Coordinates of C-alpha atoms in Angstrom, one line a residue:
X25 CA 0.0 0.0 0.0
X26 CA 3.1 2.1 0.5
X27 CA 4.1 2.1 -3.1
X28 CA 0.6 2.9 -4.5
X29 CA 0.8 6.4 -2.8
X30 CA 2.1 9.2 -4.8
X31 CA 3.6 12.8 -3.4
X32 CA 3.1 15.7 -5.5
X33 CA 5.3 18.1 -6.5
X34 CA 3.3 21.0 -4.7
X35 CA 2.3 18.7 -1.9
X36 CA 6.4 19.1 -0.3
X37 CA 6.6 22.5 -0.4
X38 CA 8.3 24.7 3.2
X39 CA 4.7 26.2 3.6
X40 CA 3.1 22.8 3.3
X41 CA 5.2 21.0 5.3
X42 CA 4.2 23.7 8.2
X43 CA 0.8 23.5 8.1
X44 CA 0.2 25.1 11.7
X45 CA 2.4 28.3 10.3
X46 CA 1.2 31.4 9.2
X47 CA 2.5 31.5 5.8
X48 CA 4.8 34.7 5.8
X49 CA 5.3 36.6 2.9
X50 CA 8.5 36.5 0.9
X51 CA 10.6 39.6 1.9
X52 CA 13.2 41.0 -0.9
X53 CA 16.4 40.4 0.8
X54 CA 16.9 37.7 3.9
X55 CA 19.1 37.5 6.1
X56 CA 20.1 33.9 5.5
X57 CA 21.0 32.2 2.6
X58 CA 18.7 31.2 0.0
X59 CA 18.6 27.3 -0.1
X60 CA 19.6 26.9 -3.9
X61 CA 19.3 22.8 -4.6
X62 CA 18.3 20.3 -2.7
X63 CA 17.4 17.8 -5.0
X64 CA 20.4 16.1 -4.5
X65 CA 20.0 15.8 -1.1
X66 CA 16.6 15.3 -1.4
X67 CA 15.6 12.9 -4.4
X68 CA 12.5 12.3 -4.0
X69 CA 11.2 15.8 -2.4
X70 CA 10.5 18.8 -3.6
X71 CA 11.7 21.7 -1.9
X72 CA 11.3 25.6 -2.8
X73 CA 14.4 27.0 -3.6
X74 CA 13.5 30.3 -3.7
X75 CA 11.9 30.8 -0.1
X76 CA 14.0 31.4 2.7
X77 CA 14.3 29.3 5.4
X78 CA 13.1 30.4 8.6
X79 CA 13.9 29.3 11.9
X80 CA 11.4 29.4 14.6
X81 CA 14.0 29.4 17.6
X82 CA 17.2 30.6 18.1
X83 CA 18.5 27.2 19.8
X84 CA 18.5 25.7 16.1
X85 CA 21.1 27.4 14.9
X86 CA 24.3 26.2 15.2
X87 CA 26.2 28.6 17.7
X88 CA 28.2 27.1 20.0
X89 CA 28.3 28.2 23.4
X90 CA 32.0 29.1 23.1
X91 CA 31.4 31.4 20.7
X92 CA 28.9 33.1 22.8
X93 CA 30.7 33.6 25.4
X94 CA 33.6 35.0 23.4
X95 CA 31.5 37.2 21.9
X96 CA 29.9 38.4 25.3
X97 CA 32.8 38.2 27.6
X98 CA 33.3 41.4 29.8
X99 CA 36.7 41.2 31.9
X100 CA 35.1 41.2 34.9
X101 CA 36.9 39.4 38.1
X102 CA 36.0 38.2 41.4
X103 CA 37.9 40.1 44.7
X104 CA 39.8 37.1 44.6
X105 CA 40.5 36.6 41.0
X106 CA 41.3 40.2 40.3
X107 CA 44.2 41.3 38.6
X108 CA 45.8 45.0 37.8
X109 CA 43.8 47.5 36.4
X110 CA 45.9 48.4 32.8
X111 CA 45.0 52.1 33.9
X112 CA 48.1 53.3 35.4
X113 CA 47.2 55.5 38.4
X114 CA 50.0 57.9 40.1
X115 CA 49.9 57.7 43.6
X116 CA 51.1 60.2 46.1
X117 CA 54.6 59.0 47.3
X118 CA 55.5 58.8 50.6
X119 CA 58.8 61.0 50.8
X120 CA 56.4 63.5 48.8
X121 CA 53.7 63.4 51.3
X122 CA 56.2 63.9 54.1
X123 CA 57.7 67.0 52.3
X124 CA 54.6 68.5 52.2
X125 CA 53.6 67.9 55.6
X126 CA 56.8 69.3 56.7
X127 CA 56.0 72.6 54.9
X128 CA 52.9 72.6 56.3
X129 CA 54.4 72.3 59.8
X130 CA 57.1 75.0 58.6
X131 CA 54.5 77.5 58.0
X132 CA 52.2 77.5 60.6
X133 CA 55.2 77.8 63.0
X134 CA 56.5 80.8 60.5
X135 CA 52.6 82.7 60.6
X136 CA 52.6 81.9 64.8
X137 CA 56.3 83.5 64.8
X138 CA 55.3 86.3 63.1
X139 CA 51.8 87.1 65.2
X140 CA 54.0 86.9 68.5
X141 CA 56.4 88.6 67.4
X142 CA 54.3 92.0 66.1
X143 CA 52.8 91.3 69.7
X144 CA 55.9 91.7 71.3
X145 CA 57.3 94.8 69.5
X146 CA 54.3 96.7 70.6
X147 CA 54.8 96.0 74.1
X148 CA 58.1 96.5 73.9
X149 CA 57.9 99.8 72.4
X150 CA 55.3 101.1 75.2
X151 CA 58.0 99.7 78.0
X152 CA 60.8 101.5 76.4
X153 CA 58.8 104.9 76.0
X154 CA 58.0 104.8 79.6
X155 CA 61.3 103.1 80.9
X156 CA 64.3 103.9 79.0
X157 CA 66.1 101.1 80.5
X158 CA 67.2 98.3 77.3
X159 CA 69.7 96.3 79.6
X160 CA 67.6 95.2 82.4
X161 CA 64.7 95.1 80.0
X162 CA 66.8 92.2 77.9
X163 CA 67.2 90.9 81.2
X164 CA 63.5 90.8 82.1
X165 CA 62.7 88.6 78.7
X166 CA 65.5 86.1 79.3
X167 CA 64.7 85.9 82.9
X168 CA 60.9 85.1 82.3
X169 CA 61.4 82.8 79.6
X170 CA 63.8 80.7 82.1
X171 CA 61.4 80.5 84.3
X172 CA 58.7 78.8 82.1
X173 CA 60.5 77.1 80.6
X174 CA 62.2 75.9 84.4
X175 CA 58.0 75.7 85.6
X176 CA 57.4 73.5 82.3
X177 CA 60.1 70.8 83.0
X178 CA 59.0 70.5 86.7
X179 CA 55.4 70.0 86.2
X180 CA 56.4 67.5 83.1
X181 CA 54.7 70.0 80.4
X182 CA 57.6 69.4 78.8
X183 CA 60.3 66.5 78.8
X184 CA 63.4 68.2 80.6
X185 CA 66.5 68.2 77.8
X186 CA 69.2 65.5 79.0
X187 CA 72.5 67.5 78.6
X188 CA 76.1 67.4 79.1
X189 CA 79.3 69.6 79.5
X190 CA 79.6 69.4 75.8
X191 CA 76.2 70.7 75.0
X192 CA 77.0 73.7 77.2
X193 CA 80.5 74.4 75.7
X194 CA 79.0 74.6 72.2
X195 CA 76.1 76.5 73.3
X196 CA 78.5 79.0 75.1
X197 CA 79.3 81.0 71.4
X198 CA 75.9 80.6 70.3
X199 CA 74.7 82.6 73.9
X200 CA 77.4 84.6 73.7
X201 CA 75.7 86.0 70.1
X202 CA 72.4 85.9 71.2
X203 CA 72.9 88.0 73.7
X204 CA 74.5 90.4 71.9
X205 CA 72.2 90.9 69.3
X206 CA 68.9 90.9 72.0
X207 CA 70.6 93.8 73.7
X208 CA 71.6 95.6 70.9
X209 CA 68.1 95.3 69.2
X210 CA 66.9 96.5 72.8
X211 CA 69.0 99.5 72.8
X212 CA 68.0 100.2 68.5
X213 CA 64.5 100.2 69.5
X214 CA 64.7 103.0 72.8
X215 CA 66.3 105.3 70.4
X216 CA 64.4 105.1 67.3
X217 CA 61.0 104.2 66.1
X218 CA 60.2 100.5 65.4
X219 CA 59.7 100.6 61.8
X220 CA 63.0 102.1 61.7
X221 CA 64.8 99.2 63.8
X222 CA 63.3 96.6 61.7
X223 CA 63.7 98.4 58.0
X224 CA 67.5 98.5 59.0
X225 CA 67.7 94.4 60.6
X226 CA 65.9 93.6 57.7
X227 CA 69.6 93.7 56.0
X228 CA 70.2 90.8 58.1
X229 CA 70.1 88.4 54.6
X230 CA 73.6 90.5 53.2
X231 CA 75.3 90.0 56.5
X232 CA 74.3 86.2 56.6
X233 CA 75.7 86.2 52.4
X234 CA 78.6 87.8 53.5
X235 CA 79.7 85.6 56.7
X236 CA 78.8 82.7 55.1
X237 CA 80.9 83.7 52.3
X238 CA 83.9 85.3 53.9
X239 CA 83.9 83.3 57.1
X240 CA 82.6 80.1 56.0
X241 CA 83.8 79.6 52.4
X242 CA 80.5 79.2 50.8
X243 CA 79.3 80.1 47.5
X244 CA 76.4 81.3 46.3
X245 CA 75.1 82.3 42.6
X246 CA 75.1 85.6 40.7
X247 CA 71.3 86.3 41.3
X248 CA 72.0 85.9 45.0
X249 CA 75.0 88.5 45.1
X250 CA 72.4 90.8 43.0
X251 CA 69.9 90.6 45.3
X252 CA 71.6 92.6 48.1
X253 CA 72.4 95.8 46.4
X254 CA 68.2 96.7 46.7
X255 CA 68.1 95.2 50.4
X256 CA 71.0 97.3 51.1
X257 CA 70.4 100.7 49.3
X258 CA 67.0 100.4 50.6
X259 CA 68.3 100.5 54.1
X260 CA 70.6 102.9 53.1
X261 CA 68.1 105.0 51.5
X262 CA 65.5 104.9 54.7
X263 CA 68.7 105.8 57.1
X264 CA 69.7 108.9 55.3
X265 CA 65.3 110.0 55.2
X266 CA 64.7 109.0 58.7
X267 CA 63.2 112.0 60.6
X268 CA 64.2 110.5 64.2
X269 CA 67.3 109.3 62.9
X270 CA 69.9 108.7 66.0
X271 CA 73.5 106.5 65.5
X272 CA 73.5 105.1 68.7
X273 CA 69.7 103.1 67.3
X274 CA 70.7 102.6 64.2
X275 CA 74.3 100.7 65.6
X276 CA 72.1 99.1 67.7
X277 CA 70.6 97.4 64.9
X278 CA 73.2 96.6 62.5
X279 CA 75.3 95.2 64.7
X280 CA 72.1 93.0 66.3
X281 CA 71.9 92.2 62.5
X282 CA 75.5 90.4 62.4
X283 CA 75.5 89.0 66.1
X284 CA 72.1 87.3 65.1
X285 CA 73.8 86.1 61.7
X286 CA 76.2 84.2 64.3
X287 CA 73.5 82.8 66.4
X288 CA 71.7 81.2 63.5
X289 CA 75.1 79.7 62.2
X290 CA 76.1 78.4 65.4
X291 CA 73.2 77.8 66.4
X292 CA 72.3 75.1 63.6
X293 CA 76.0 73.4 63.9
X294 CA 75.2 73.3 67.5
X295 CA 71.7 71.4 67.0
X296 CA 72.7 69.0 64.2
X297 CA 73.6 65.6 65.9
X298 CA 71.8 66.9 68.9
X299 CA 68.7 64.6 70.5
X300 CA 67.8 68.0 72.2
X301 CA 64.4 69.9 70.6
X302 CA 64.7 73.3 69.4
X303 CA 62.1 74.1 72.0
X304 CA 64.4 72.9 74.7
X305 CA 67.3 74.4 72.7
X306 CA 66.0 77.9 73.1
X307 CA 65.2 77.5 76.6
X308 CA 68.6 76.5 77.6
X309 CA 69.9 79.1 75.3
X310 CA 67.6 81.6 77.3
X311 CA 69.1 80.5 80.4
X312 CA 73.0 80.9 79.7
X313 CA 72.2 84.2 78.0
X314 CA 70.3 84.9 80.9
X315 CA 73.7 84.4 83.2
X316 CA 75.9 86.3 80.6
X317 CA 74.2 89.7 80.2
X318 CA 72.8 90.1 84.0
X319 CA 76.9 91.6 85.2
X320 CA 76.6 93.7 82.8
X321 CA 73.1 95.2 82.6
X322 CA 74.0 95.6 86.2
X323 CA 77.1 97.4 85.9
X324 CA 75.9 99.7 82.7
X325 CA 72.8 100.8 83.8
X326 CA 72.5 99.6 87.9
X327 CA 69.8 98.7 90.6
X328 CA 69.5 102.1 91.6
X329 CA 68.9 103.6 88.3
X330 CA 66.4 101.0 88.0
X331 CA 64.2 101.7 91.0
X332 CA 64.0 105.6 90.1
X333 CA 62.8 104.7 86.5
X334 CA 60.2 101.9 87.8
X335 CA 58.6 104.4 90.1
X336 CA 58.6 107.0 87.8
X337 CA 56.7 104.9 85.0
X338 CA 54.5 103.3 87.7
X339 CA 53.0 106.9 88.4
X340 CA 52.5 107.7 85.1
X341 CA 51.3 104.8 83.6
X342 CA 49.7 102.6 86.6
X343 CA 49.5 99.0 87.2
X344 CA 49.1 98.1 83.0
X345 CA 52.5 98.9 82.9
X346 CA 53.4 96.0 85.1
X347 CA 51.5 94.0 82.3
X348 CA 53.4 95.3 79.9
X349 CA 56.6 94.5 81.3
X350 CA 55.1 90.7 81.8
X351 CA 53.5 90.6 78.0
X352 CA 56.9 91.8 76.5
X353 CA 58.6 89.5 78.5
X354 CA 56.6 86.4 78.2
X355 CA 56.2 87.2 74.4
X356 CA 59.5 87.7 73.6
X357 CA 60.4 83.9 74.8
X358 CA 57.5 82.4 72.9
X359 CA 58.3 84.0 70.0
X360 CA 61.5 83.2 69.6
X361 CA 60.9 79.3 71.3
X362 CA 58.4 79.1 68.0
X363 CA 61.2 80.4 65.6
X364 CA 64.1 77.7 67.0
X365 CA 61.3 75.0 66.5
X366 CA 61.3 76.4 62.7
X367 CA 65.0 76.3 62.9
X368 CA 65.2 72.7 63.9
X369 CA 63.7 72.0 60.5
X370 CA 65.4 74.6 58.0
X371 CA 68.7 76.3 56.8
X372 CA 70.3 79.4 58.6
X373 CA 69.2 80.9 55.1
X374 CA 65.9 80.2 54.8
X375 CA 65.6 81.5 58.8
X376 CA 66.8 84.5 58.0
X377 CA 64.6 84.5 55.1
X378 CA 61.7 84.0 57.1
X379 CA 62.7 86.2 59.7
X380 CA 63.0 89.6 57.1
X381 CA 59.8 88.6 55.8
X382 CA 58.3 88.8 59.5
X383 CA 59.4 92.2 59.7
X384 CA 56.8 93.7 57.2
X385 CA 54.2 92.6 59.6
X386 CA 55.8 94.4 62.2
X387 CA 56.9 97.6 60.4
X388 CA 53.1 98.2 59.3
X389 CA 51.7 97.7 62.3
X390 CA 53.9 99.5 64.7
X391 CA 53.6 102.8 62.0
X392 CA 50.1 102.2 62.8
X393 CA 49.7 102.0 66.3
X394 CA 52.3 104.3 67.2
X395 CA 51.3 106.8 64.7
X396 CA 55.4 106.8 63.0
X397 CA 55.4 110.0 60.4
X398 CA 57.1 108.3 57.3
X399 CA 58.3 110.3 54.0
X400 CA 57.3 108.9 51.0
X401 CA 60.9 108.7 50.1
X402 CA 61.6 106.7 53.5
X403 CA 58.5 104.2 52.3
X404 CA 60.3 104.0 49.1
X405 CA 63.7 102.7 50.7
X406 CA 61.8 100.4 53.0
X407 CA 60.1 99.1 50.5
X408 CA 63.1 98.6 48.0
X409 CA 64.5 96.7 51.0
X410 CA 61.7 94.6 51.3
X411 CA 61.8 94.0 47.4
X412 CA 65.5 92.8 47.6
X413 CA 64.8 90.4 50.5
X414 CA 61.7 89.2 48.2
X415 CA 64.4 88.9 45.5
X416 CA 66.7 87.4 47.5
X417 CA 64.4 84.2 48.7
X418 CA 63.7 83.5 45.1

């Protein structure tokens, strides 16, 4: 019975042989391949050849699931399959980190220098005006900074410094300059207005080229040489226009300029190797000093010249001036504790750098408060001076 049945031609067509299909019409182009001949593969069938096939599901074609995934991979890990990003990203590095925390440090101890120190020219200033006494008002700084510094260690504020005869015999020169300069500046600022005082120590950069150069064989560049002539005809200039101009104040700074030069040096040669802070430093330092200059404010200016000028001001002023005395005094040891911590860290140089710069702080305020008549030609040289020292740290 099998071999009396006959298959039409039109009977084996795609649309026949789906009879639950819609038939779809035939679009132009497809985007499979047109099934050209199948006769050989098909004797006895008849196939269209020019309809295109069409697959109902997307699991009948042959894709293999390796290609898939080739084709859909994303490069994505697991925590702990992960591997290197190929984006190279900089990181901060650690000596770079620590130099910029270290100039951080460096300038909040230059900005707190600088505040205590305009503090302390202005009560300085007022003590001088009303007690014209420089020697045992140097003495009166040293002495109170001793004592905190003595109070700090014995109620264990601060670590007392472990010292030996060594440490004192190299600290002797550096106390030695420091009290030198302290007085002198003293005795600058009782004869001459502050501004004045500080426009001429704020030379102090040409004496430190020069000692270093002449006394301590270093070199420097061109631009550095160049630099002082402004710092020092801008002194010059302000000296010559000065309306209170007096030689004995303006000595008293240049030669608090050079001893100060010293102190730095020796200073820094005396701290290198040294387990002792540059807090502790100063306070020691305060302390010899403080030995060395009270002979001889004693036998320049005496006790009994002292008690005439103390009554004198108590009268006129009242108890502030007793404050006064105490601010200056307390001041001037923080001040300068704050700039040996900023010495512990940087060059002689760059001190003196930092310690020019202070004084434009100072100069503009104390021509403020105490009301300083200044020429415009006296600006000028200050400010030339100021420019070189500018200059000069670049």
């Amino acid at each position: 019975m099998l071999s009396s049945i006959k298959l039409s031609p039109s009977s084996f067509t795609s649309t026949g042989f789906l009879p639950n299909r819609r038939s779809i019409p035939t679009p132009q182009f497809s985007p499979l391949p047109i099934i050209k001949s199948l006769h050989s593969a098909f004797p006895t069938q008849s196939v269209s050849s020019q309809k295109p096939l069409h697959v109902a599901s997307i699991d009948n074609l042959a894709i293999s699931k390796n290609t898939q995934q080739r084709k859909t991979e994303c490069q994505a890990y697991e925590a702990d399959r992960s591997r290197p990003l190929d984006i190279k990203i900089e990181l901060p590095d650690e000596d770079a980190r620590l130099e910029a925390a270290k100039r951080i440090k460096i300038g909040i101890y230059f900005a707190t220098w600088w505040a205590l120190n305009v503090v302390f020219n202005i009560y300085n200033k007022k003590v001088l005006n009303a007690f014209p006494f420089p020697w045992l008002t140097s003495t009166l700084s040293l002495a109170a900074g001793s004592l905190l510094m003595l109070i700090s260690w014995a109620t264990r504020v601060a670590d007392a410094p472990k010292t030996d005869f060594e440490f004192w015999k190299t600290l002797f020169p550096v106390a030695v300059a420091h009290t030198i300069g302290h007085v002198a500046a003293t005795v600058s600022m009782s004869k001459v207005a502050v501004s004045f005082t500080h426009i001429i120590k704020s030379g102090e950069p040409a004496f430190s080229v020069l000692v270093s150069r002449f006394l301590l064989g270093d070199s420097f560049p061109m631009p550095v040489y160049l630099s002082l002539v402004p710092i020092i005809g801008g002194c010059a200039l302000s000296a010559l226009t000065e309306l209170n101009f007096n030689m004995t104040g303006f000595m008293g700074a240049m030669i608090s300029n050079l001893a100060f030069v010293f102190r730095n040096i020796f200073s820094k040669k005396g701290m290198n190797g040294k387990s002792v802070s540059g807090m502790n430093y100063y306070a020691c330092l305060s302390m010899l000093s403080l030995l060395i200059l009270t002979p001889f404010a004693i036998a320049v200016e005496g006790h009994q010249l002292w008690a005439v000028g103390w009554q004198k001001a108590v009268s006129q002023i009242g108890p502030n001036f007793v404050w006064w005395v105490v601010a200056q005094s307390v001041f001037y040891h923080l001040y300068n504790q704050v700039s040996y911590m900023s010495l512990d860290q940087i060059s002689p140089l760059t001190f003196s750098i930092g310690n020019t710069m202070k004084r434009i702080s100072v100069i503009v305020s104390s021509i403020i408060i105490f009301h300083t008549p200044v020429q415009p030609i006296n600006a000028l040289g200050a400010a030339i001076a100021i420019l070189g020292t500018f200059l000069y740290s670049q």
